[in-house]
């Protein structure tokens, strides 16, 4: 009998951490004899789902349903599968298998079972915070026994396979979170905070550079906590210059910073280390002190503006972005006005505005003072309109300034990339004009000449490329 075809397509939803996890899955599948393809000829479709908020859950389910209509075998992995497991499998029979993080190490064998018609039991969820010691210092000795997605890179690169040829790649600093924000369920299904050893990060960075990566974006659930379980709260400060020194890497970008943990030494390292983008992805979530306390977070308008002021004292044109939640239980009109006052004074390059929704198992889901959906939607629209105006104004502040643009696409002679203050996917782009001819992956010095919303248009300034 001829061997059955063994080809698989990976579909990634959700955040940048999932992008890394999908590339680990691709590496493991390839090592297990499966051909990873992005074409319609795949026998199996693996969907790396997102389970963070209601809209992401719906998108994940819709993607599974659409893939099932093709007649292919469909496997759900990722956060939604980890969070709901057998419950998801029972309510979504279109998925031929629902696998959690514990299945990632032998994902090829699970697909072998599926292809051969053998039963593949659905994942049984559990609170992943219980799998490691409460004390971060005790975790390194125990973490080898726990599945931590995105941490499995090997010197051969076998446990990670790049799924595109972008000059930008994500590098996972850590997984999990020890914070207990009242609205967030992520720690329960991603687990406790686990840092990756520095030698692993440097080895993977070199491997990525050899594959053509020029910008590394460091991701985690909370990058400011990196190293606390390794016995070094300043580990990120020492790691950044070593990563920036990797041959071929032109730019390091740090994402997911907690304002309450952004100590002065880390702020200075991000602002002042050559090769590290002065870019601050700050998780503010709100600015009204009463709302922040109900969220189990810290800060206020004044505290956050002071933090941004310290950033701009070091680098006046530093990039800064954040996300905010409106419609949180008990949020008053005065709280919304306070948030708007903060956004007006903050001069952020990008603001993501999200409406609150209850999440299973969170403290906020039990709160009184819930707002109805129409009111939440109205507040999202109100704050989003202000944010869009403020972001456009911030882009206009950059008119006449010089930027360094990493070219990411060249189409019909038009070069599009990102300046230092623009993170991938969400922060806008810069288009180069006036006879630009640099290759993809090159960094081009340019002068900003126009704006289109948060996007910039810039003219190369004649410096060597």
CSV table of C-alpha atoms in Angstrom, one decimal:
chain,number,residue,atom,x,y,z
A,1,UNK,CA,0.0,0.0,0.0
A,2,UNK,CA,1.4,3.5,-0.8
A,3,UNK,CA,2.2,5.7,2.2
A,4,UNK,CA,-0.6,8.2,3.0
A,5,UNK,CA,0.0,11.8,2.2
A,6,UNK,CA,1.2,13.7,5.2
A,7,UNK,CA,0.9,17.4,4.6
A,8,UNK,CA,-0.3,20.0,7.1
A,9,UNK,CA,-1.2,23.7,6.9
A,10,UNK,CA,-0.9,26.0,10.0
A,11,UNK,CA,-3.2,28.9,10.6
A,12,UNK,CA,-2.2,31.3,13.3
A,13,UNK,CA,-4.7,33.5,15.2
A,14,UNK,CA,-4.2,35.9,18.0
A,15,UNK,CA,-1.0,37.4,19.4
A,16,UNK,CA,2.7,37.4,18.5
A,17,UNK,CA,3.3,34.7,21.1
A,18,UNK,CA,1.1,32.4,19.0
A,19,UNK,CA,3.3,33.1,16.0
A,20,UNK,CA,6.3,31.7,17.8
A,21,UNK,CA,4.3,28.7,19.0
A,22,UNK,CA,3.1,28.0,15.5
A,23,UNK,CA,6.7,28.0,14.3
A,24,UNK,CA,7.6,25.5,17.0
A,25,UNK,CA,4.7,23.3,15.9
A,26,UNK,CA,6.0,23.5,12.3
A,27,UNK,CA,9.4,22.5,13.4
A,28,UNK,CA,8.1,19.5,15.4
A,29,UNK,CA,5.8,18.4,12.6
A,30,UNK,CA,8.6,18.6,10.0
A,31,UNK,CA,10.8,16.5,12.3
A,32,UNK,CA,8.0,14.0,12.6
A,33,UNK,CA,7.8,13.5,8.8
A,34,UNK,CA,4.9,16.0,8.0
A,35,UNK,CA,5.3,18.4,5.1
A,36,UNK,CA,4.3,21.9,6.2
A,37,UNK,CA,2.6,23.8,3.5
A,38,UNK,CA,0.5,27.0,3.2
A,39,UNK,CA,-1.3,25.7,0.1
A,40,UNK,CA,-4.8,24.2,-0.4
A,41,UNK,CA,-3.2,20.7,-0.9
A,42,UNK,CA,-2.7,20.1,2.8
A,43,UNK,CA,-4.4,17.0,4.2
A,44,UNK,CA,-4.7,18.5,7.7
A,45,UNK,CA,-5.2,22.0,8.9
A,46,UNK,CA,-3.9,22.9,12.3
A,47,UNK,CA,-5.5,26.1,13.7
A,48,UNK,CA,-3.6,27.8,16.5
A,49,UNK,CA,-6.5,29.5,18.2
A,50,UNK,CA,-6.8,32.6,20.5
A,51,UNK,CA,-8.9,32.4,23.6
A,52,UNK,CA,-8.4,35.9,25.1
A,53,UNK,CA,-11.6,37.8,24.6
A,54,UNK,CA,-15.1,37.0,23.1
A,55,UNK,CA,-14.2,38.4,19.6
A,56,UNK,CA,-11.0,36.3,19.5
A,57,UNK,CA,-12.9,33.2,20.5
A,58,UNK,CA,-15.5,33.8,17.8
A,59,UNK,CA,-12.8,34.3,15.2
A,60,UNK,CA,-11.2,31.1,16.2
A,61,UNK,CA,-14.4,29.1,16.0
A,62,UNK,CA,-15.3,30.6,12.7
A,63,UNK,CA,-11.9,29.7,11.3
A,64,UNK,CA,-12.3,26.1,12.4
A,65,UNK,CA,-15.8,26.0,10.8
A,66,UNK,CA,-14.4,27.4,7.5
A,67,UNK,CA,-11.5,24.9,7.4
A,68,UNK,CA,-13.9,22.0,8.1
A,69,UNK,CA,-16.0,23.0,5.0
A,70,UNK,CA,-13.0,22.2,2.8
A,71,UNK,CA,-13.3,18.5,3.8
A,72,UNK,CA,-9.9,18.4,5.4
A,73,UNK,CA,-9.1,17.1,8.8
A,74,UNK,CA,-9.0,20.0,11.3
A,75,UNK,CA,-7.1,20.2,14.5
A,76,UNK,CA,-7.6,23.0,17.1
A,77,UNK,CA,-4.6,23.9,19.2
A,78,UNK,CA,-3.6,27.1,21.0
A,79,UNK,CA,-5.2,29.1,23.8
A,80,UNK,CA,-8.9,28.4,23.1
A,81,UNK,CA,-8.2,24.6,22.9
A,82,UNK,CA,-6.0,24.7,26.1
A,83,UNK,CA,-8.6,26.7,28.0
A,84,UNK,CA,-11.7,24.7,27.1
A,85,UNK,CA,-10.4,21.3,25.8
A,86,UNK,CA,-13.1,18.6,25.9
A,87,UNK,CA,-15.9,21.2,26.3
A,88,UNK,CA,-14.8,22.8,23.0
A,89,UNK,CA,-14.5,19.4,21.3
A,90,UNK,CA,-18.1,18.6,22.4
A,91,UNK,CA,-19.6,21.9,21.2
A,92,UNK,CA,-17.5,22.0,18.0
A,93,UNK,CA,-17.6,18.5,16.3
A,94,UNK,CA,-16.2,20.1,13.2
A,95,UNK,CA,-12.8,19.9,14.8
A,96,UNK,CA,-11.4,16.4,14.4
A,97,UNK,CA,-9.1,16.9,17.4
A,98,UNK,CA,-8.7,19.5,20.2
A,99,UNK,CA,-5.2,19.4,21.6
A,100,UNK,CA,-3.6,21.4,24.5
A,101,UNK,CA,-0.1,22.5,25.1
A,102,UNK,CA,0.9,19.2,26.6
A,103,UNK,CA,0.5,17.6,23.1
A,104,UNK,CA,2.9,20.0,21.4
A,105,UNK,CA,6.0,17.9,22.1
A,106,UNK,CA,4.4,14.9,20.2
A,107,UNK,CA,2.2,16.8,17.8
A,108,UNK,CA,3.4,14.8,14.8
A,109,UNK,CA,2.3,11.5,16.5
A,110,UNK,CA,-1.1,13.0,17.3
A,111,UNK,CA,-1.5,13.9,13.6
A,112,UNK,CA,-0.3,10.4,12.7
A,113,UNK,CA,-3.1,9.0,14.9
A,114,UNK,CA,-5.7,11.3,13.2
A,115,UNK,CA,-4.5,10.3,9.7
A,116,UNK,CA,-4.7,6.6,10.6
A,117,UNK,CA,-8.2,6.9,12.0
A,118,UNK,CA,-7.1,6.2,15.6
A,119,UNK,CA,-8.9,8.1,18.4
A,120,UNK,CA,-7.3,11.3,19.6
A,121,UNK,CA,-8.7,12.2,23.0
A,122,UNK,CA,-9.6,15.8,23.6
A,123,UNK,CA,-7.5,17.9,26.0
A,124,UNK,CA,-8.6,18.1,29.6
A,125,UNK,CA,-8.1,21.6,30.9
A,126,UNK,CA,-6.5,22.5,34.2
A,127,UNK,CA,-5.2,25.6,35.9
A,128,UNK,CA,-1.6,25.7,34.6
A,129,UNK,CA,-0.6,28.0,37.5
A,130,UNK,CA,-0.7,24.9,39.7
A,131,UNK,CA,2.0,23.1,37.6
A,132,UNK,CA,4.9,25.1,38.9
A,133,UNK,CA,6.0,26.3,42.4
A,134,UNK,CA,4.5,29.5,43.5
A,135,UNK,CA,7.9,31.0,44.3
A,136,UNK,CA,9.6,32.0,41.0
A,137,UNK,CA,13.1,31.0,42.3
A,138,UNK,CA,11.9,27.4,42.6
A,139,UNK,CA,10.7,27.1,39.0
A,140,UNK,CA,13.9,26.4,37.0
A,141,UNK,CA,14.3,23.0,38.5
A,142,UNK,CA,10.7,22.0,37.8
A,143,UNK,CA,10.1,23.6,34.4
A,144,UNK,CA,11.6,20.7,32.4
A,145,UNK,CA,8.5,18.6,33.4
A,146,UNK,CA,6.0,21.2,32.2
A,147,UNK,CA,5.1,22.0,28.6
A,148,UNK,CA,5.9,25.7,27.9
A,149,UNK,CA,5.1,26.5,24.2
A,150,UNK,CA,7.6,28.5,22.3
A,151,UNK,CA,10.6,27.6,24.5
A,152,UNK,CA,11.8,24.5,22.6
A,153,UNK,CA,14.3,25.9,20.1
A,154,UNK,CA,17.3,23.6,19.6
A,155,UNK,CA,20.8,24.6,18.2
A,156,UNK,CA,19.9,22.8,15.0
A,157,UNK,CA,16.7,25.0,14.7
A,158,UNK,CA,14.8,21.7,14.4
A,159,UNK,CA,12.1,22.8,17.0
A,160,UNK,CA,11.3,26.0,15.1
A,161,UNK,CA,10.6,26.4,11.4
A,162,UNK,CA,10.1,29.8,10.0
A,163,UNK,CA,6.7,30.2,8.3
A,164,UNK,CA,7.6,33.3,6.3
A,165,UNK,CA,10.7,35.1,5.1
A,166,UNK,CA,10.0,38.4,6.8
A,167,UNK,CA,13.1,40.4,7.9
A,168,UNK,CA,11.3,40.7,11.3
A,169,UNK,CA,10.8,37.8,13.7
A,170,UNK,CA,9.4,37.3,17.2
A,171,UNK,CA,11.6,35.9,19.9
A,172,UNK,CA,9.8,34.7,23.0
A,173,UNK,CA,11.5,35.9,26.2
A,174,UNK,CA,9.2,34.1,28.6
A,175,UNK,CA,5.8,32.6,29.0
A,176,UNK,CA,3.0,32.9,31.5
A,177,UNK,CA,2.2,35.6,34.0
A,178,UNK,CA,2.2,36.0,37.8
A,179,UNK,CA,0.0,39.1,37.8
A,180,UNK,CA,-3.6,38.7,38.8
A,181,UNK,CA,-5.5,41.4,36.9
A,182,UNK,CA,-9.1,41.0,37.6
A,183,UNK,CA,-10.2,41.0,34.0
A,184,UNK,CA,-7.6,38.6,32.6
A,185,UNK,CA,-7.8,34.8,32.4
A,186,UNK,CA,-4.4,34.3,30.6
A,187,UNK,CA,-2.4,33.1,33.7
A,188,UNK,CA,-4.9,30.2,34.2
A,189,UNK,CA,-4.2,28.7,30.8
A,190,UNK,CA,-0.7,30.0,30.0
A,191,UNK,CA,0.6,29.3,33.5
A,192,UNK,CA,3.0,30.9,35.9
A,193,UNK,CA,5.8,33.1,34.6
A,194,UNK,CA,8.8,31.2,33.1
A,195,UNK,CA,11.9,33.0,31.7
A,196,UNK,CA,14.0,31.4,29.0
A,197,UNK,CA,17.7,31.0,29.7
A,198,UNK,CA,19.8,33.7,28.1
A,199,UNK,CA,22.0,31.2,26.1
A,200,UNK,CA,18.8,29.8,24.5
A,201,UNK,CA,17.7,33.3,23.5
A,202,UNK,CA,21.1,34.2,22.0
A,203,UNK,CA,21.3,30.9,20.1
A,204,UNK,CA,17.9,31.3,18.6
A,205,UNK,CA,18.7,35.0,17.8
A,206,UNK,CA,21.8,33.8,15.8
A,207,UNK,CA,19.7,31.2,14.0
A,208,UNK,CA,17.1,33.8,13.1
A,209,UNK,CA,19.8,36.2,11.9
A,210,UNK,CA,21.2,33.4,9.6
A,211,UNK,CA,17.7,33.0,8.1
A,212,UNK,CA,17.6,36.7,7.1
A,213,UNK,CA,16.0,38.3,10.1
A,214,UNK,CA,17.1,41.9,10.7
A,215,UNK,CA,14.7,42.9,13.5
A,216,UNK,CA,13.9,40.9,16.6
A,217,UNK,CA,10.8,41.6,18.5
A,218,UNK,CA,11.0,40.3,22.1
A,219,UNK,CA,7.6,39.1,23.3
A,220,UNK,CA,6.1,37.5,26.4
A,221,UNK,CA,3.1,38.1,28.6
A,222,UNK,CA,5.2,40.5,30.7
A,223,UNK,CA,8.7,41.3,29.5
A,224,UNK,CA,9.5,43.5,32.5
A,225,UNK,CA,9.5,40.4,34.7
A,226,UNK,CA,12.1,38.6,32.6
A,227,UNK,CA,14.8,37.0,34.8
A,228,UNK,CA,12.9,37.1,38.2
A,229,UNK,CA,12.8,33.3,38.2
A,230,UNK,CA,16.4,33.1,37.1
A,231,UNK,CA,17.6,35.0,40.1
A,232,UNK,CA,18.3,38.2,38.3
A,233,UNK,CA,15.8,41.1,38.1
A,234,UNK,CA,18.1,43.0,35.8
A,235,UNK,CA,18.6,40.1,33.3
A,236,UNK,CA,16.9,42.0,30.5
A,237,UNK,CA,19.2,44.9,30.9
A,238,UNK,CA,22.2,42.6,30.4
A,239,UNK,CA,20.6,40.6,27.6
A,240,UNK,CA,19.7,43.5,25.4
A,241,UNK,CA,23.3,44.6,24.4
A,242,UNK,CA,24.2,40.9,23.8
A,243,UNK,CA,21.2,40.4,21.5
A,244,UNK,CA,22.0,43.7,19.7
A,245,UNK,CA,25.5,42.5,19.1
A,246,UNK,CA,24.4,39.4,17.2
A,247,UNK,CA,25.8,39.5,13.7
A,248,UNK,CA,23.1,40.5,11.2
A,249,UNK,CA,20.6,41.8,13.7
A,250,UNK,CA,20.0,45.5,13.1
A,251,UNK,CA,17.2,46.3,15.6
A,252,UNK,CA,15.9,44.9,18.9
A,253,UNK,CA,12.4,45.8,20.0
A,254,UNK,CA,10.9,45.0,23.4
A,255,UNK,CA,7.1,44.4,23.7
A,256,UNK,CA,4.7,43.9,26.6
A,257,UNK,CA,6.0,46.2,29.3
A,258,UNK,CA,4.2,46.6,32.6
A,259,UNK,CA,4.3,50.2,33.8
A,260,UNK,CA,4.3,49.2,37.4
A,261,UNK,CA,7.5,47.1,36.9
A,262,UNK,CA,9.4,49.4,34.5
A,263,UNK,CA,12.3,50.2,36.8
A,264,UNK,CA,14.6,53.1,35.9
A,265,UNK,CA,17.5,50.8,34.9
A,266,UNK,CA,15.4,49.0,32.3
A,267,UNK,CA,14.0,52.2,31.0
A,268,UNK,CA,17.5,53.5,30.5
A,269,UNK,CA,18.6,50.3,28.8
A,270,UNK,CA,15.8,50.4,26.3
A,271,UNK,CA,16.4,54.1,25.7
A,272,UNK,CA,20.1,54.0,25.5
A,273,UNK,CA,21.4,50.7,24.2
A,274,UNK,CA,22.7,50.9,20.6
A,275,UNK,CA,20.7,48.7,18.4
A,276,UNK,CA,17.7,48.6,20.7
A,277,UNK,CA,14.6,50.6,19.5
A,278,UNK,CA,13.5,53.3,21.9
A,279,UNK,CA,10.0,51.9,21.8
A,280,UNK,CA,7.8,51.5,24.8
A,281,UNK,CA,4.8,49.1,24.5
A,282,UNK,CA,3.2,50.0,27.8
A,283,UNK,CA,0.2,48.1,29.2
A,284,UNK,CA,-1.8,51.0,30.8
A,285,UNK,CA,-5.3,49.5,30.4
A,286,UNK,CA,-6.9,52.6,31.9
A,287,UNK,CA,-5.9,55.8,33.7
A,288,UNK,CA,-8.6,56.4,36.3
A,289,UNK,CA,-7.1,55.3,39.6
A,290,UNK,CA,-10.4,53.8,41.0
A,291,UNK,CA,-10.9,51.7,37.8
A,292,UNK,CA,-7.3,50.5,37.9
A,293,UNK,CA,-7.6,49.4,41.5
A,294,UNK,CA,-10.7,47.3,40.6
A,295,UNK,CA,-8.6,45.9,37.7
A,296,UNK,CA,-6.0,44.9,40.4
A,297,UNK,CA,-3.5,47.2,38.7
A,298,UNK,CA,-1.5,50.2,39.8
A,299,UNK,CA,-1.1,53.8,38.5
A,300,UNK,CA,-3.0,56.9,37.6
A,301,UNK,CA,-3.0,59.6,35.0
A,302,UNK,CA,-0.3,61.5,36.8
A,303,UNK,CA,1.9,58.5,37.4
A,304,UNK,CA,1.6,57.4,33.8
A,305,UNK,CA,2.3,60.9,32.4
A,306,UNK,CA,5.4,61.1,34.6
A,307,UNK,CA,6.6,57.8,33.3
A,308,UNK,CA,6.2,59.0,29.7
A,309,UNK,CA,7.9,62.2,30.7
A,310,UNK,CA,11.0,60.2,31.9
A,311,UNK,CA,11.0,58.3,28.6
A,312,UNK,CA,11.0,61.5,26.6
A,313,UNK,CA,13.7,63.1,28.7
A,314,UNK,CA,15.9,60.3,27.5
A,315,UNK,CA,14.7,60.0,23.9
A,316,UNK,CA,12.4,62.9,22.9
A,317,UNK,CA,11.0,61.1,19.8
A,318,UNK,CA,10.7,57.7,21.4
A,319,UNK,CA,7.8,55.5,20.3
A,320,UNK,CA,5.0,54.7,22.8
A,321,UNK,CA,1.9,52.7,22.4
A,322,UNK,CA,-0.7,51.1,24.7
A,323,UNK,CA,-4.1,49.4,24.9
A,324,UNK,CA,-7.0,50.5,27.1
A,325,UNK,CA,-10.2,48.8,28.2
A,326,UNK,CA,-13.5,50.8,28.5
A,327,UNK,CA,-16.8,49.8,30.0
A,328,UNK,CA,-15.2,48.0,33.0
A,329,UNK,CA,-17.7,47.2,35.7
A,330,UNK,CA,-18.3,50.3,37.8
A,331,UNK,CA,-16.7,52.6,35.3
A,332,UNK,CA,-18.4,56.0,35.5
A,333,UNK,CA,-18.5,58.9,33.0
A,334,UNK,CA,-16.0,60.7,35.2
A,335,UNK,CA,-13.7,57.7,34.8
A,336,UNK,CA,-14.0,57.8,31.0
A,337,UNK,CA,-13.3,61.6,31.1
A,338,UNK,CA,-10.1,60.8,33.2
A,339,UNK,CA,-9.0,58.3,30.6
A,340,UNK,CA,-9.5,60.8,27.8
A,341,UNK,CA,-7.5,63.4,29.8
A,342,UNK,CA,-4.7,60.9,30.1
A,343,UNK,CA,-4.8,60.0,26.4
A,344,UNK,CA,-4.8,63.7,25.4
A,345,UNK,CA,-1.7,64.4,27.5
A,346,UNK,CA,0.1,61.1,26.7
A,347,UNK,CA,0.8,61.7,23.0
A,348,UNK,CA,0.9,58.0,22.3
A,349,UNK,CA,1.8,56.9,18.8
A,350,UNK,CA,-0.8,54.1,18.9
A,351,UNK,CA,-3.8,53.3,21.2
A,352,UNK,CA,-5.9,50.2,21.0
A,353,UNK,CA,-9.3,50.6,22.5
A,354,UNK,CA,-11.2,47.5,23.6
A,355,UNK,CA,-14.6,47.1,25.2
A,356,UNK,CA,-14.8,45.1,28.4
A,357,UNK,CA,-16.4,41.6,28.3
A,358,UNK,CA,-16.7,39.0,31.1
A,359,UNK,CA,-14.1,36.2,31.0
A,360,UNK,CA,-14.7,32.8,32.6
A,361,UNK,CA,-13.0,32.4,35.9
A,362,UNK,CA,-12.0,36.0,36.4
A,363,UNK,CA,-12.7,38.1,39.4
A,364,UNK,CA,-14.2,40.9,37.3
A,365,UNK,CA,-16.9,38.5,36.0
A,366,UNK,CA,-18.3,38.5,39.6
A,367,UNK,CA,-18.3,42.3,40.0
A,368,UNK,CA,-21.4,44.4,40.3
A,369,UNK,CA,-21.9,47.5,38.3
A,370,UNK,CA,-21.9,45.9,34.9
A,371,UNK,CA,-22.6,48.2,31.9
A,372,UNK,CA,-24.9,47.1,29.2
A,373,UNK,CA,-23.5,46.2,25.8
A,374,UNK,CA,-24.9,49.3,24.1
A,375,UNK,CA,-23.2,51.6,26.6
A,376,UNK,CA,-19.9,49.8,26.3
A,377,UNK,CA,-20.1,50.1,22.5
A,378,UNK,CA,-20.8,53.8,22.8
A,379,UNK,CA,-17.9,54.4,25.0
A,380,UNK,CA,-15.6,52.4,22.7
A,381,UNK,CA,-16.7,54.5,19.8
A,382,UNK,CA,-16.2,57.7,21.8
A,383,UNK,CA,-12.7,56.9,23.1
A,384,UNK,CA,-11.7,55.4,19.7
A,385,UNK,CA,-12.6,58.6,17.9
A,386,UNK,CA,-10.5,60.6,20.3
A,387,UNK,CA,-7.6,58.1,20.0
A,388,UNK,CA,-7.7,58.3,16.2
A,389,UNK,CA,-7.5,62.0,16.2
A,390,UNK,CA,-4.6,62.0,18.8
A,391,UNK,CA,-2.7,59.4,16.9
A,392,UNK,CA,-3.0,61.4,13.6
A,393,UNK,CA,-1.7,64.5,15.5
A,394,UNK,CA,1.2,62.5,16.9
A,395,UNK,CA,2.1,61.3,13.4
A,396,UNK,CA,2.1,64.9,12.2
A,397,UNK,CA,4.5,65.8,15.0
A,398,UNK,CA,7.0,63.7,13.1
A,399,UNK,CA,6.8,65.8,10.0
A,400,UNK,CA,10.3,67.0,9.1
A,401,UNK,CA,12.0,64.5,11.4
A,402,UNK,CA,14.4,61.8,10.3
A,403,UNK,CA,13.5,58.1,10.7
A,404,UNK,CA,15.3,54.8,10.0
A,405,UNK,CA,13.0,52.6,8.0
A,406,UNK,CA,13.3,48.8,7.8
A,407,UNK,CA,12.1,47.9,4.4
A,408,UNK,CA,9.6,45.0,4.6
A,409,UNK,CA,8.0,44.9,1.2
A,410,UNK,CA,8.9,46.0,-2.3
A,411,UNK,CA,5.9,46.0,-4.7
A,412,UNK,CA,6.1,47.7,-8.2
A,413,UNK,CA,9.0,49.9,-7.0
A,414,UNK,CA,7.1,51.1,-3.8
A,415,UNK,CA,9.0,50.4,-0.6
A,416,UNK,CA,7.0,50.0,2.6
A,417,UNK,CA,8.5,49.4,6.0
A,418,UNK,CA,8.5,50.5,9.6
A,419,UNK,CA,10.4,53.3,11.4
A,420,UNK,CA,11.8,52.8,14.9
A,421,UNK,CA,8.6,53.9,16.6
A,422,UNK,CA,6.5,51.5,14.6
A,423,UNK,CA,6.1,48.0,15.9
A,424,UNK,CA,4.9,45.2,13.5
A,425,UNK,CA,1.3,44.6,12.6
A,426,UNK,CA,-0.4,47.3,14.7
A,427,UNK,CA,1.6,50.5,14.7
A,428,UNK,CA,1.4,51.8,11.1
A,429,UNK,CA,3.9,51.8,8.3
A,430,UNK,CA,6.3,54.2,6.5
A,431,UNK,CA,6.3,54.4,2.7
A,432,UNK,CA,9.5,55.5,1.0
A,433,UNK,CA,9.3,57.8,-2.1
A,434,UNK,CA,11.4,59.7,-4.6
A,435,UNK,CA,13.4,57.0,-6.4
A,436,UNK,CA,13.7,54.5,-3.5
A,437,UNK,CA,15.5,51.4,-4.6
A,438,UNK,CA,16.7,49.7,-1.4
A,439,UNK,CA,16.3,46.0,-1.0
A,440,UNK,CA,13.9,44.3,1.4
A,441,UNK,CA,15.5,43.9,4.8
A,442,UNK,CA,17.6,47.0,4.5
A,443,UNK,CA,17.4,50.0,6.9
A,444,UNK,CA,17.0,53.3,5.0
A,445,UNK,CA,17.5,56.7,6.7
A,446,UNK,CA,14.7,59.0,5.5
A,447,UNK,CA,13.0,62.4,6.1
A,448,UNK,CA,9.2,62.4,6.9
A,449,UNK,CA,7.4,64.5,4.4
A,450,UNK,CA,3.7,63.6,4.8
A,451,UNK,CA,1.3,61.5,6.9
A,452,UNK,CA,-1.8,59.4,6.3
A,453,UNK,CA,-3.4,58.8,9.6
A,454,UNK,CA,-0.8,57.0,11.7
A,455,UNK,CA,1.2,56.1,8.5
A,456,UNK,CA,4.2,58.1,7.4
A,457,UNK,CA,5.5,59.0,3.9
A,458,UNK,CA,9.3,59.7,3.8
A,459,UNK,CA,12.0,60.5,1.4
A,460,UNK,CA,15.4,58.8,1.6
A,461,UNK,CA,17.9,61.4,2.7
A,462,UNK,CA,20.8,60.3,0.6
A,463,UNK,CA,22.8,58.6,3.3
A,464,UNK,CA,24.4,55.2,2.4
A,465,UNK,CA,22.1,52.3,2.7
